[in-house]
mmCIF file of C-alpha atoms in Angstrom:
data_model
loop_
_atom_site.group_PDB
_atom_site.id
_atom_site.type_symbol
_atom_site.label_atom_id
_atom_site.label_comp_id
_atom_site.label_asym_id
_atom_site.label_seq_id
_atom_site.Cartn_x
_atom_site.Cartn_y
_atom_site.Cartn_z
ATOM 1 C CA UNK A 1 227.002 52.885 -102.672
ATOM 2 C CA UNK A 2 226.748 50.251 -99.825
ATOM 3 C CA UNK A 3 228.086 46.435 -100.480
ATOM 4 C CA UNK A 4 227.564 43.506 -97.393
ATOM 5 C CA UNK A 5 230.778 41.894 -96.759
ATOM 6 C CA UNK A 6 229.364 38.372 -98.827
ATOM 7 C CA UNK A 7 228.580 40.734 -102.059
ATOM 8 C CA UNK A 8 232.179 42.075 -101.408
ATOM 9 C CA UNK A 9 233.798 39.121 -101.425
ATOM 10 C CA UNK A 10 231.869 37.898 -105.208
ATOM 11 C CA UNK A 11 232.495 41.091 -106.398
ATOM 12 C CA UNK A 12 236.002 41.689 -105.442
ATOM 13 C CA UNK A 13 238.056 39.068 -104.211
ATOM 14 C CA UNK A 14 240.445 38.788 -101.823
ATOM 15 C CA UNK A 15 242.215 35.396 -102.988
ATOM 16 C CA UNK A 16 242.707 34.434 -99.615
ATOM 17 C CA UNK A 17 245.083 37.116 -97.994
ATOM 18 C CA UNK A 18 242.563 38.601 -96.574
ATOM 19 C CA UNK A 19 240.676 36.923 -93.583
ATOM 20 C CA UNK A 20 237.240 37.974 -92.256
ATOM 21 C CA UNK A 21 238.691 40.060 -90.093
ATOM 22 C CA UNK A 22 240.467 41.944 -92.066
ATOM 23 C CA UNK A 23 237.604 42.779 -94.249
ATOM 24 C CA UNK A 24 237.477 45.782 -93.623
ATOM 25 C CA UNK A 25 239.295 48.092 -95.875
ATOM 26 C CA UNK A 26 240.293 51.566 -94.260
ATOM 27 C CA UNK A 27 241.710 54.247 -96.118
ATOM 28 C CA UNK A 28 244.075 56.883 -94.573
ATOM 29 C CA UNK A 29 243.765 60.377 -96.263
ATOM 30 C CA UNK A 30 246.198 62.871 -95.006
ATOM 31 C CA UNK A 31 244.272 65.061 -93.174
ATOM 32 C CA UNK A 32 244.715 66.200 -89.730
ATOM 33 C CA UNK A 33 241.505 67.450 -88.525
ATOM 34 C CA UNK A 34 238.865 64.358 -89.241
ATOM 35 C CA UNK A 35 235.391 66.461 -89.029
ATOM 36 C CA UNK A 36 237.668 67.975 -92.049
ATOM 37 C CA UNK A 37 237.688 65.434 -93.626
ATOM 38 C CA UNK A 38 233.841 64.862 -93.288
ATOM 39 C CA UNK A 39 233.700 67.951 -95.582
ATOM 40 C CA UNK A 40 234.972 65.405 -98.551
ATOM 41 C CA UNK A 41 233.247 62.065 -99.685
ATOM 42 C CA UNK A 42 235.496 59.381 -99.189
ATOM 43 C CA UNK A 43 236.185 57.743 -102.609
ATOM 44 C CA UNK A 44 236.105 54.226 -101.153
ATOM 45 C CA UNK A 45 233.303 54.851 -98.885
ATOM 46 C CA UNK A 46 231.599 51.630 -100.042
ATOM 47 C CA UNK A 47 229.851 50.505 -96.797
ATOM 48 C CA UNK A 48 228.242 54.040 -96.005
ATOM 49 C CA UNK A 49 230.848 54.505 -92.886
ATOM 50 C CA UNK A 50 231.696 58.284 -93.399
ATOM 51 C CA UNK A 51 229.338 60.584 -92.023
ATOM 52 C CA UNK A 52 226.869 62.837 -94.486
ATOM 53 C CA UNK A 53 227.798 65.531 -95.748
ATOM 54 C CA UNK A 54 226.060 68.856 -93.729
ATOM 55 C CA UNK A 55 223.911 71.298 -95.893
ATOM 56 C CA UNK A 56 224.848 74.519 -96.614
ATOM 57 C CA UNK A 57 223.333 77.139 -94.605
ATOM 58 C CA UNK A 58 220.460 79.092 -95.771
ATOM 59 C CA UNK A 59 220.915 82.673 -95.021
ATOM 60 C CA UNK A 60 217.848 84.816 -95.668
ATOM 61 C CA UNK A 61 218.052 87.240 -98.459
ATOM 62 C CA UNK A 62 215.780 89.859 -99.004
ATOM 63 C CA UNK A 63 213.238 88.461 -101.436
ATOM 64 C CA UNK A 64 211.701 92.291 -102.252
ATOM 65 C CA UNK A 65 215.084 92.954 -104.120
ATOM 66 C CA UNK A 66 214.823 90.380 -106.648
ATOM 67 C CA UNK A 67 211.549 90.176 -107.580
ATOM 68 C CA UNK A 68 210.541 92.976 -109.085
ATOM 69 C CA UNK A 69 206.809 94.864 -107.872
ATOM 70 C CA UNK A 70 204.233 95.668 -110.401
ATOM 71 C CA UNK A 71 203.650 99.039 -112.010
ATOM 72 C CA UNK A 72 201.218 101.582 -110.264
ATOM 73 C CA UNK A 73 197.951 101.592 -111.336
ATOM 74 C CA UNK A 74 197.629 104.871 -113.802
ATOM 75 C CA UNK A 75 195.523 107.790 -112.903
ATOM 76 C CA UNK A 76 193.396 108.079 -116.000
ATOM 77 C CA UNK A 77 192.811 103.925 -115.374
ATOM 78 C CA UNK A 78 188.729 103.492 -114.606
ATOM 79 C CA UNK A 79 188.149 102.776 -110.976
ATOM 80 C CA UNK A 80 187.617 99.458 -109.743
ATOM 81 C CA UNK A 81 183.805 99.243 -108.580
ATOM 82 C CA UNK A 82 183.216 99.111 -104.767
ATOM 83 C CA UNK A 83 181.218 96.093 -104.502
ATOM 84 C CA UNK A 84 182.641 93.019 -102.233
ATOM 85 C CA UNK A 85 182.565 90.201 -104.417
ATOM 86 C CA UNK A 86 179.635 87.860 -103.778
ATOM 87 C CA UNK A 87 180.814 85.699 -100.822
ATOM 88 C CA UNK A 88 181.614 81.670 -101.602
ATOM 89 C CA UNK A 89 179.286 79.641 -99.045
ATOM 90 C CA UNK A 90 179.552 75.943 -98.768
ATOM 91 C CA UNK A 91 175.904 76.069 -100.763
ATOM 92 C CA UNK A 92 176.035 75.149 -104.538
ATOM 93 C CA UNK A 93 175.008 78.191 -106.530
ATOM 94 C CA UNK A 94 171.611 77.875 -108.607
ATOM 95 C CA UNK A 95 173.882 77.589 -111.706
ATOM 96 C CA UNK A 96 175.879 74.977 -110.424
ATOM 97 C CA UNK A 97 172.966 72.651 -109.106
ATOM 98 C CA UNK A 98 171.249 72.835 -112.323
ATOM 99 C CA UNK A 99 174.637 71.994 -114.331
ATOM 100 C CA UNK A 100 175.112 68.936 -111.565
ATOM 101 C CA UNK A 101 171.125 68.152 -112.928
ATOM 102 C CA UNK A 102 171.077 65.684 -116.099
ATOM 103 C CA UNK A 103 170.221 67.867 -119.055
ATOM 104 C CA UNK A 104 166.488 67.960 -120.393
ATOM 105 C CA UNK A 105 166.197 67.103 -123.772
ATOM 106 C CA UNK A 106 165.936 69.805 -126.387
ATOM 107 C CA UNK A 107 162.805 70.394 -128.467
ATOM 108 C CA UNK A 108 162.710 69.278 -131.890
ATOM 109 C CA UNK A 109 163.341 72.166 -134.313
ATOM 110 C CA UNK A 110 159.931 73.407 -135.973
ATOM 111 C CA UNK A 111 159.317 71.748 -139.488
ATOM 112 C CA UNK A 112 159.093 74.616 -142.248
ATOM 113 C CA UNK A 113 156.574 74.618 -144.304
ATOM 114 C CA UNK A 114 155.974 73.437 -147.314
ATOM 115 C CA UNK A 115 155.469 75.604 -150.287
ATOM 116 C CA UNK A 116 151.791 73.865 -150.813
ATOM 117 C CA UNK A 117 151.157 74.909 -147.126
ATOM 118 C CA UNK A 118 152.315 78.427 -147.562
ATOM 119 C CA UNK A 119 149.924 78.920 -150.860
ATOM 120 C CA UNK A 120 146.996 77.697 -149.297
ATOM 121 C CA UNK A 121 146.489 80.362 -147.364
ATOM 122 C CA UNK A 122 142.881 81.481 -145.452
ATOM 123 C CA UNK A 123 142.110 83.243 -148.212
ATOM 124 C CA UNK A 124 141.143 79.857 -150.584
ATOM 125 C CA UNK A 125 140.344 77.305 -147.741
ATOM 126 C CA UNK A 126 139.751 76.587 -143.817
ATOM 127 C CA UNK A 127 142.661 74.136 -143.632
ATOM 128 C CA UNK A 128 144.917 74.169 -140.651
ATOM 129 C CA UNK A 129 147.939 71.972 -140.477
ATOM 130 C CA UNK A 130 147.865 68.606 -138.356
ATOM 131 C CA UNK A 131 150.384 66.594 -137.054
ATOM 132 C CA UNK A 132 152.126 63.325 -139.620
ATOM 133 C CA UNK A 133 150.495 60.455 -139.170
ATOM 134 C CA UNK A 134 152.168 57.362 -139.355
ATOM 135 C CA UNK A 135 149.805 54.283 -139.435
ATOM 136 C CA UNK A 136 150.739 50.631 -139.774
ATOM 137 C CA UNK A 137 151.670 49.254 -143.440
ATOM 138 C CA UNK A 138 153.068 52.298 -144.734
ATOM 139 C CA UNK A 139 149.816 54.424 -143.897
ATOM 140 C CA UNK A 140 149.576 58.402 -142.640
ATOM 141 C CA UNK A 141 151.571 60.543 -144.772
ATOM 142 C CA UNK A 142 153.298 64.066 -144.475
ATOM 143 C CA UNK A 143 151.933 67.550 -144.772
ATOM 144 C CA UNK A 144 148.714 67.042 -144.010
ATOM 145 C CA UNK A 145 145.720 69.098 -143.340
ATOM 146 C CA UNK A 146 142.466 69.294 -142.552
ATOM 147 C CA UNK A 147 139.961 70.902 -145.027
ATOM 148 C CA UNK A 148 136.890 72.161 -143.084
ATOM 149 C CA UNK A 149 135.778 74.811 -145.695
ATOM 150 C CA UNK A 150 136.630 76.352 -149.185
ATOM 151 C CA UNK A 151 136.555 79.692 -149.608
ATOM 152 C CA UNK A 152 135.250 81.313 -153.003
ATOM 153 C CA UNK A 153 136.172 84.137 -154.448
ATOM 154 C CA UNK A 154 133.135 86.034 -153.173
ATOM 155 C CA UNK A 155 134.060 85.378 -149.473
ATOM 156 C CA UNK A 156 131.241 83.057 -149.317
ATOM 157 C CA UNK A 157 132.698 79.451 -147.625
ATOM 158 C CA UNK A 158 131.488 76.015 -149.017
ATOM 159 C CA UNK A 159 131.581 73.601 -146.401
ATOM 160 C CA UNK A 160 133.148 70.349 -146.644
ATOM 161 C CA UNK A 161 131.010 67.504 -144.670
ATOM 162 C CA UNK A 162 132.270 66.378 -142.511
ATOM 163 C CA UNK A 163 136.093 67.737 -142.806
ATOM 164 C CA UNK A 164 138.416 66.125 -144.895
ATOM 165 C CA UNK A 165 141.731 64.652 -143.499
ATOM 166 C CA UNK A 166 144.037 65.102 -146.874
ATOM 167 C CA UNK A 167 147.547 66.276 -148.037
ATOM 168 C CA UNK A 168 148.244 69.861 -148.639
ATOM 169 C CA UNK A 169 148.486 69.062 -152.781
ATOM 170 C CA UNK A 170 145.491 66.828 -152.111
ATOM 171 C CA UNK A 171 143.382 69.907 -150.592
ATOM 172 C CA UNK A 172 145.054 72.279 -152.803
ATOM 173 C CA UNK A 173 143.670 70.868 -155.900
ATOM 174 C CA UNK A 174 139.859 70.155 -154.255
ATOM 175 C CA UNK A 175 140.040 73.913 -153.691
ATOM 176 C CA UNK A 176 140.817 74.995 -157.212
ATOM 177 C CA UNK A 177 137.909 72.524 -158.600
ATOM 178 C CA UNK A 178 134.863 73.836 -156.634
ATOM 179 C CA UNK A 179 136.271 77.564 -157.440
ATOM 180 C CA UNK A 180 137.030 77.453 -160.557
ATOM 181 C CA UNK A 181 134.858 74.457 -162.053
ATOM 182 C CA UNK A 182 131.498 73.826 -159.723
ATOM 183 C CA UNK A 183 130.846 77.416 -159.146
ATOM 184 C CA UNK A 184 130.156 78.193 -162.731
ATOM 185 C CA UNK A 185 128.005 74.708 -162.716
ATOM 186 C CA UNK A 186 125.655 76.213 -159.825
ATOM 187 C CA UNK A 187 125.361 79.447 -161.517
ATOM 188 C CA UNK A 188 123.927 78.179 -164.486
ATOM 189 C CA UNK A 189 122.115 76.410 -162.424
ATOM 190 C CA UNK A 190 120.389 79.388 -160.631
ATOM 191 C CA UNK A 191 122.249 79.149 -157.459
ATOM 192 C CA UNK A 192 125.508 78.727 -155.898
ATOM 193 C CA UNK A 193 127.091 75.755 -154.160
ATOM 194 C CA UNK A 194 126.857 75.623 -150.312
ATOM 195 C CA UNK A 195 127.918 72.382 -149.308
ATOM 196 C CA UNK A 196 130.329 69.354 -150.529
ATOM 197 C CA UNK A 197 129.063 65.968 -149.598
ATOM 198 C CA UNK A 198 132.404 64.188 -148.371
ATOM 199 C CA UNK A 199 132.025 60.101 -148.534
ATOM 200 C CA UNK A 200 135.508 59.313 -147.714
ATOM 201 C CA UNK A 201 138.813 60.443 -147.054
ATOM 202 C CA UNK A 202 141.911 59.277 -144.981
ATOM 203 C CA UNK A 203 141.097 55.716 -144.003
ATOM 204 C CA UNK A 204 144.240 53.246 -143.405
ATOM 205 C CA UNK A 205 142.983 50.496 -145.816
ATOM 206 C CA UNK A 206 143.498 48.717 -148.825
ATOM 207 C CA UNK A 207 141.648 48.870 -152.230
ATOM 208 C CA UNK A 208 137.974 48.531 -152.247
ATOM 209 C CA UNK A 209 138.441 47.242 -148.344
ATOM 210 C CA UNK A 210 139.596 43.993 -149.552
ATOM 211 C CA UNK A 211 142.072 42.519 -146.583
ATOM 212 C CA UNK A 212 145.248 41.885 -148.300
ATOM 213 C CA UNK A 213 145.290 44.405 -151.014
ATOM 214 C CA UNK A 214 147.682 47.199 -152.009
ATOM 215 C CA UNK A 215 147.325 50.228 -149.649
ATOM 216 C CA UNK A 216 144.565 52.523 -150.749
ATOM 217 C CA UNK A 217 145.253 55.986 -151.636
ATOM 218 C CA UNK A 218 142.810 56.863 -149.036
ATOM 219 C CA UNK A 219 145.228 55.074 -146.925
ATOM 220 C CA UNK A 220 147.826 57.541 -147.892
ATOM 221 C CA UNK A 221 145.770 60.873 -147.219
ATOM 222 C CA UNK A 222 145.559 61.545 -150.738
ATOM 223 C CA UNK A 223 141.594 60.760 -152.120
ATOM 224 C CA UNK A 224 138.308 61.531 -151.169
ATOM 225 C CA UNK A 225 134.793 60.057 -152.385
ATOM 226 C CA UNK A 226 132.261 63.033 -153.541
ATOM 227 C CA UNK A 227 128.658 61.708 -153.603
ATOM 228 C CA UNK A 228 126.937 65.279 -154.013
ATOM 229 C CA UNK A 229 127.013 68.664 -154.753
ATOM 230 C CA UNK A 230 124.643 70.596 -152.826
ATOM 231 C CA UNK A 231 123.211 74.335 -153.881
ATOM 232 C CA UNK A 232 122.182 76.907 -151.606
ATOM 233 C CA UNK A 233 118.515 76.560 -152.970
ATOM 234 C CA UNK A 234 118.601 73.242 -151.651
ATOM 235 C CA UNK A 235 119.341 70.887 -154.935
ATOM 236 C CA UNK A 236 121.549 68.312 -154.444
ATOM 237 C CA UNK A 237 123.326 67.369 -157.581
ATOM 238 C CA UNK A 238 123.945 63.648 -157.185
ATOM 239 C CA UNK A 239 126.863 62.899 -159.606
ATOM 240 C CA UNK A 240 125.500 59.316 -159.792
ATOM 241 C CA UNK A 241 121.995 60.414 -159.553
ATOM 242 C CA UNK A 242 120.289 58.536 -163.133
ATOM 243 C CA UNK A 243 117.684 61.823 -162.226
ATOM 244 C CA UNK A 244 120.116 64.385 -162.847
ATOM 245 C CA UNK A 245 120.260 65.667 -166.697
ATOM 246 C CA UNK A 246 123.027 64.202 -168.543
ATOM 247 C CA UNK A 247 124.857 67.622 -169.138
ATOM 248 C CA UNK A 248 124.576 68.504 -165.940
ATOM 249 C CA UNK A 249 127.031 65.148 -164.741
ATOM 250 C CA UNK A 250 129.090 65.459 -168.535
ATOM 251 C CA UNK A 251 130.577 68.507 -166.887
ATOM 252 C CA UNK A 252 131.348 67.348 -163.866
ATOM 253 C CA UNK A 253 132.924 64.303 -165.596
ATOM 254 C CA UNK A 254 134.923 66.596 -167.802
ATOM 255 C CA UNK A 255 136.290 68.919 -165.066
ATOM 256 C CA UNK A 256 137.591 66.123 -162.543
ATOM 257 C CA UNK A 257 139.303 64.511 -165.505
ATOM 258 C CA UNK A 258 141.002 67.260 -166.291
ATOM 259 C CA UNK A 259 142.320 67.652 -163.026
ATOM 260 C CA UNK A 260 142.856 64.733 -160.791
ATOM 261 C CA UNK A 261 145.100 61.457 -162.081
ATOM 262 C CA UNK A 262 142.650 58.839 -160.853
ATOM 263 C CA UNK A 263 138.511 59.238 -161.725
ATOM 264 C CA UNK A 264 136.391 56.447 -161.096
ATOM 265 C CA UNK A 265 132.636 55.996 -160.889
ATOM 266 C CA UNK A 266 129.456 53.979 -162.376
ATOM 267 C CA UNK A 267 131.101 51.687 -164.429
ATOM 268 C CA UNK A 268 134.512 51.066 -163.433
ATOM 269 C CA UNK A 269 133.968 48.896 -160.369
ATOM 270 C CA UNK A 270 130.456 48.045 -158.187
ATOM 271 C CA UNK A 271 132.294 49.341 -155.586
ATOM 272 C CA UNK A 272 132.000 53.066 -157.385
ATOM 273 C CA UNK A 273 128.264 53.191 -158.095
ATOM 274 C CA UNK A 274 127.193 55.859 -155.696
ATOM 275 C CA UNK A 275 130.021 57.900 -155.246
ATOM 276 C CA UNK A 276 132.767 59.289 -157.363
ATOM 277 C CA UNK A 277 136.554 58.606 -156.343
ATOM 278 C CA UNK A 278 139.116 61.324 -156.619
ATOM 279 C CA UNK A 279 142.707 61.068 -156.049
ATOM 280 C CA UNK A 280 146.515 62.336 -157.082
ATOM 281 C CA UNK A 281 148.159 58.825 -157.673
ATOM 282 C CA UNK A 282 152.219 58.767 -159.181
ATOM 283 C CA UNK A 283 152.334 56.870 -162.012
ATOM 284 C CA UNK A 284 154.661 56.045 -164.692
ATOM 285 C CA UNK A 285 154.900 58.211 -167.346
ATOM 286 C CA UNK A 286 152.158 60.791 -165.804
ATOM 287 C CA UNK A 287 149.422 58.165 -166.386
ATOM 288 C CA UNK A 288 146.218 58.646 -165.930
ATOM 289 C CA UNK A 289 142.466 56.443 -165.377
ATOM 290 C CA UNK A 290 138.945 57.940 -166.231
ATOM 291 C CA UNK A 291 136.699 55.367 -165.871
ATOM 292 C CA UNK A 292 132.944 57.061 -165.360
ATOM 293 C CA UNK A 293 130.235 55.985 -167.196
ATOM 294 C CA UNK A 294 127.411 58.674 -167.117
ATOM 295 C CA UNK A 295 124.263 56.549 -168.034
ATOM 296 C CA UNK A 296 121.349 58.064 -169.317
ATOM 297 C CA UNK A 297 118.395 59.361 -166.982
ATOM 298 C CA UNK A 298 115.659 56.934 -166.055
ATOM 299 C CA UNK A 299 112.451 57.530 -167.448
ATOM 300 C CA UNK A 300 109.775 59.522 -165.200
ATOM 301 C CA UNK A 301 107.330 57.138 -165.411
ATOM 302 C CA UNK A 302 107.926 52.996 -165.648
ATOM 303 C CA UNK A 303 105.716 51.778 -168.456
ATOM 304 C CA UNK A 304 103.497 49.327 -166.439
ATOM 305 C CA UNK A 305 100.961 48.279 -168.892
ATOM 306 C CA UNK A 306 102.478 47.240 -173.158
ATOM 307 C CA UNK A 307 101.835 50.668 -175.244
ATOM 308 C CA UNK A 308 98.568 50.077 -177.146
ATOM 309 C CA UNK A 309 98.241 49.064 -181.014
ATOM 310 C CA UNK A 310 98.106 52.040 -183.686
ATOM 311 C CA UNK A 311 95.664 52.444 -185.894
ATOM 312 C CA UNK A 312 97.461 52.451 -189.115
ATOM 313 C CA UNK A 313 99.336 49.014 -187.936
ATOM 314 C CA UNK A 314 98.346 46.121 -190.155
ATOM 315 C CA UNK A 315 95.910 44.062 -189.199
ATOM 316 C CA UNK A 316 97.124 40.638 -187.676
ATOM 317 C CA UNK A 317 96.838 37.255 -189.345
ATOM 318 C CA UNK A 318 95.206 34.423 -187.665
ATOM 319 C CA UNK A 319 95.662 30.797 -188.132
ATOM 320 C CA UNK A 320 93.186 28.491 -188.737
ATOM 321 C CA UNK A 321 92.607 25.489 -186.597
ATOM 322 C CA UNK A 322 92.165 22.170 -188.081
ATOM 323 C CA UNK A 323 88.752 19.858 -187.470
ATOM 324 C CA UNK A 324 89.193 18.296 -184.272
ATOM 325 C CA UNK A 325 89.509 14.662 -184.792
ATOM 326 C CA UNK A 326 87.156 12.123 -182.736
ATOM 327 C CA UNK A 327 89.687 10.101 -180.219
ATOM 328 C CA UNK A 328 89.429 6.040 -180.696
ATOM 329 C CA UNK A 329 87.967 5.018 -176.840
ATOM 330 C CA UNK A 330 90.021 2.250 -175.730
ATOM 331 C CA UNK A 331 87.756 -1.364 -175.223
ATOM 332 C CA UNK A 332 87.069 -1.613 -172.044
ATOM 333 C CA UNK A 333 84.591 -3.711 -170.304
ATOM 334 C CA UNK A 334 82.239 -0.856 -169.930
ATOM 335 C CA UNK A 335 82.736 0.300 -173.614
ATOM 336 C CA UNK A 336 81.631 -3.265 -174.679
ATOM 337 C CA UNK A 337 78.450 -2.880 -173.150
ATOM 338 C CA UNK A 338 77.729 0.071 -174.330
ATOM 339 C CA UNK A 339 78.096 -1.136 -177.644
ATOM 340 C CA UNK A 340 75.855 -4.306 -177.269
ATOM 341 C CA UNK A 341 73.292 -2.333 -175.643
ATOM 342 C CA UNK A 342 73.810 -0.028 -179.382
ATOM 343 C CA UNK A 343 72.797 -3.319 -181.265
ATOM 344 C CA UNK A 344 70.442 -4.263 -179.883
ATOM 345 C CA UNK A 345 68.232 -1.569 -179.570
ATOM 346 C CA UNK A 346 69.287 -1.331 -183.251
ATOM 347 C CA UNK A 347 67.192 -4.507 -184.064
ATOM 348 C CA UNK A 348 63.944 -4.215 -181.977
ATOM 349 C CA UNK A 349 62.384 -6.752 -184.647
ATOM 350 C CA UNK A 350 64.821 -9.445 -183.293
ATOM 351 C CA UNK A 351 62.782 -11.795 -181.719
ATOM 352 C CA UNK A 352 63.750 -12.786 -177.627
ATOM 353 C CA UNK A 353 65.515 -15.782 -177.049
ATOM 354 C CA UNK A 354 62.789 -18.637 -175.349
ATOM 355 C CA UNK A 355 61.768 -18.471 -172.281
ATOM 356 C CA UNK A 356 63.577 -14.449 -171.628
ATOM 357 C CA UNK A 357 61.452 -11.751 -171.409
ATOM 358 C CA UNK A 358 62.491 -8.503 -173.150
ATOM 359 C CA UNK A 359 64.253 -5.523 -170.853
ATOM 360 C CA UNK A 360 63.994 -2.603 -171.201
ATOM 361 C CA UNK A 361 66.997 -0.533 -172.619
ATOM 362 C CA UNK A 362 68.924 1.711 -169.652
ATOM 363 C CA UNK A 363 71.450 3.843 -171.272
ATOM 364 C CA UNK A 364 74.812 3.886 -170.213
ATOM 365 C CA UNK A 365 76.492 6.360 -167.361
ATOM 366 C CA UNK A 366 80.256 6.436 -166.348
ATOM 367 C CA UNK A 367 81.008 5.976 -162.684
ATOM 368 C CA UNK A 368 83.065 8.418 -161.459
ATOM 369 C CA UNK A 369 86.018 8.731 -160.030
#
């Protein structure tokens, strides 16, 4: 530790015995030899005066002594393999450039499929799996497909036209009507069904198109609008078609009812009088609305002319009319005349007036108008 002479002086003082020049504080030691005594720290060696103390001397040692050597390698130990390891070059290995790169982002995981998906296999329709679609206001929907085709048990394939855009339970259930419900329907009708006449399907709308409504179930991928049935002889069973027998669109009637939780047709709206509306609506309590009115068929021929009388109808009573009455002509100048010309020529016996010769009579003639 090193004090200046003014830090001495605060720290210890002197009291005035001891002058500036005598600052200095020397202490003898009793030694003889003085680099022997540079050996020793002075005690009192407050200003840093003695000289450091030298460092012991290194002296080498032989390092190979102490540290102990590893074992040798055993004999029955594999050998090491020949190759040089792969020389480090100022170059940044592939490895490392592509860590240095940012990382690409990792695909989404595949969506499994549903169990709807995985039932409705090749074997019962043409429906392959499209992407979700998510529309403005809620529309689109999940697990969606599009049905080109059913597929009957025959192998035969009724064509849906043009392809439906619908949900896999949506699809599912189209399927199992025309298999198990229409195809017995064309059979008794002596032919099978070829074709399914699609009206509507996925459309991001509201009820009936009316802006402002509540979203559709078209809207949500899960309806579609059937107009006809068509048979491979060429019939088209129009399930609104007044034509068709009444049996024939009874069963139809009886089999989407059955089936689907929303039915509506002729009847229910005039926005439903040429097609029939199908769809798998949620409701409370599993409600459901069948609103088709199957009307009966038109006549073939529109009675033009009223059906003529029978024979055996009564015959008809007629009125009769009462005497006409003569009408009262109103006096007018001309009527007055005629009636003086009357009286006179009813009195021919009347003698003239003096001096006037007798006229003859002129009879009377309207002027017209």
């Amino acid at each position: 530790m090193s004090l200046s002479l003014p830090a001495f002086r605060r720290k210890w003082s002197c009291r005035g015995y001891m002058s500036v020049g005598a600052a200095m504080v020397t202490v003898v030691l009793g030694l003889a030899d003085r680099a022997e005594a540079r050996k020793y720290g002075s005690p009192l060696d407050i200003f840093g005066i003695a000289a450091p103390r030298p460092r012991a001397t290194v002296h080498s040692a032989n390092i190979s002594g102490r540290i102990p050597l590893p074992r040798p390698r055993p004999e029955e130990a594999p050998k090491a393999s020949d190759e040089a390891p792969a020389e480090t070059d100022d170059k940044p290995s592939a490895d490392k450039s592509g860590a240095a790169k940012p990382a690409e982002a990792a695909p989404p995981p595949e969506k499994q499929a549903s169990t709807c998906r995985l039932a409705l296999t090749e074997e019962i329709a043409i429906a392959p799996s499209i992407p979700d679609i998510r529309g403005p206001g809620a529309c689109g929907g999940e697990d969606l497909v599009r049905l080109e085709a059913i597929v009957l048990p025959d192998k035969r394939k009724v064509a849906v036209k043009p392809a439906a855009i619908l949900r896999c339970t949506m699809a599912s259930a189209i399927a199992d009507w025309v298999r198990k419900d229409v195809v017995p329907l064309a059979a008794s009708l002596g032919s099978t069904i070829s074709d399914l006449d699609n009206f509507d399907s996925f459309e991001c709308r509201g009820r009936n198109r009316v802006v402002g409504a509540m979203l559709s179930e078209h809207g949500k991928a899960n309806a579609i609008d059937v107009r006809a049935i068509k048979l491979a002889n060429g019939q088209s069973i129009g399930l609104t078609d007044r034509t068709m027998p009444r049996e024939v669109r009874e069963r139809v009637l009886h089999s989407v009812c059955s089936r689907f939780s929303t039915v509506l047709g002729p009847g229910s709206d005039w926005y439903h009088e040429d097609h029939i509306h199908l769809d798998l609506a949620q409701r409370r309590n599993d409600y459901r609305i069948c609103q088709w009115n199957v009307w009966d068929p038109l006549p073939q021929v529109a009675p033009l002319l009223p059906a003529e009388r029978p024979e055996e109808a009564p015959p008809r009573e007629v009125a009769a009319k009462p005497e006409a009455k003569p009408e009262a002509k109103p006096e007018t100048k001309q009527g007055i005349d005629d009636e003086a010309a009357e009286k006179s020529a009813a009195s021919p016996d009347k003698p003239a007036a003096d001096g006037q010769k007798a006229r003859p009579h002129k009879p009377a003639t309207k002027k017209r108008r």
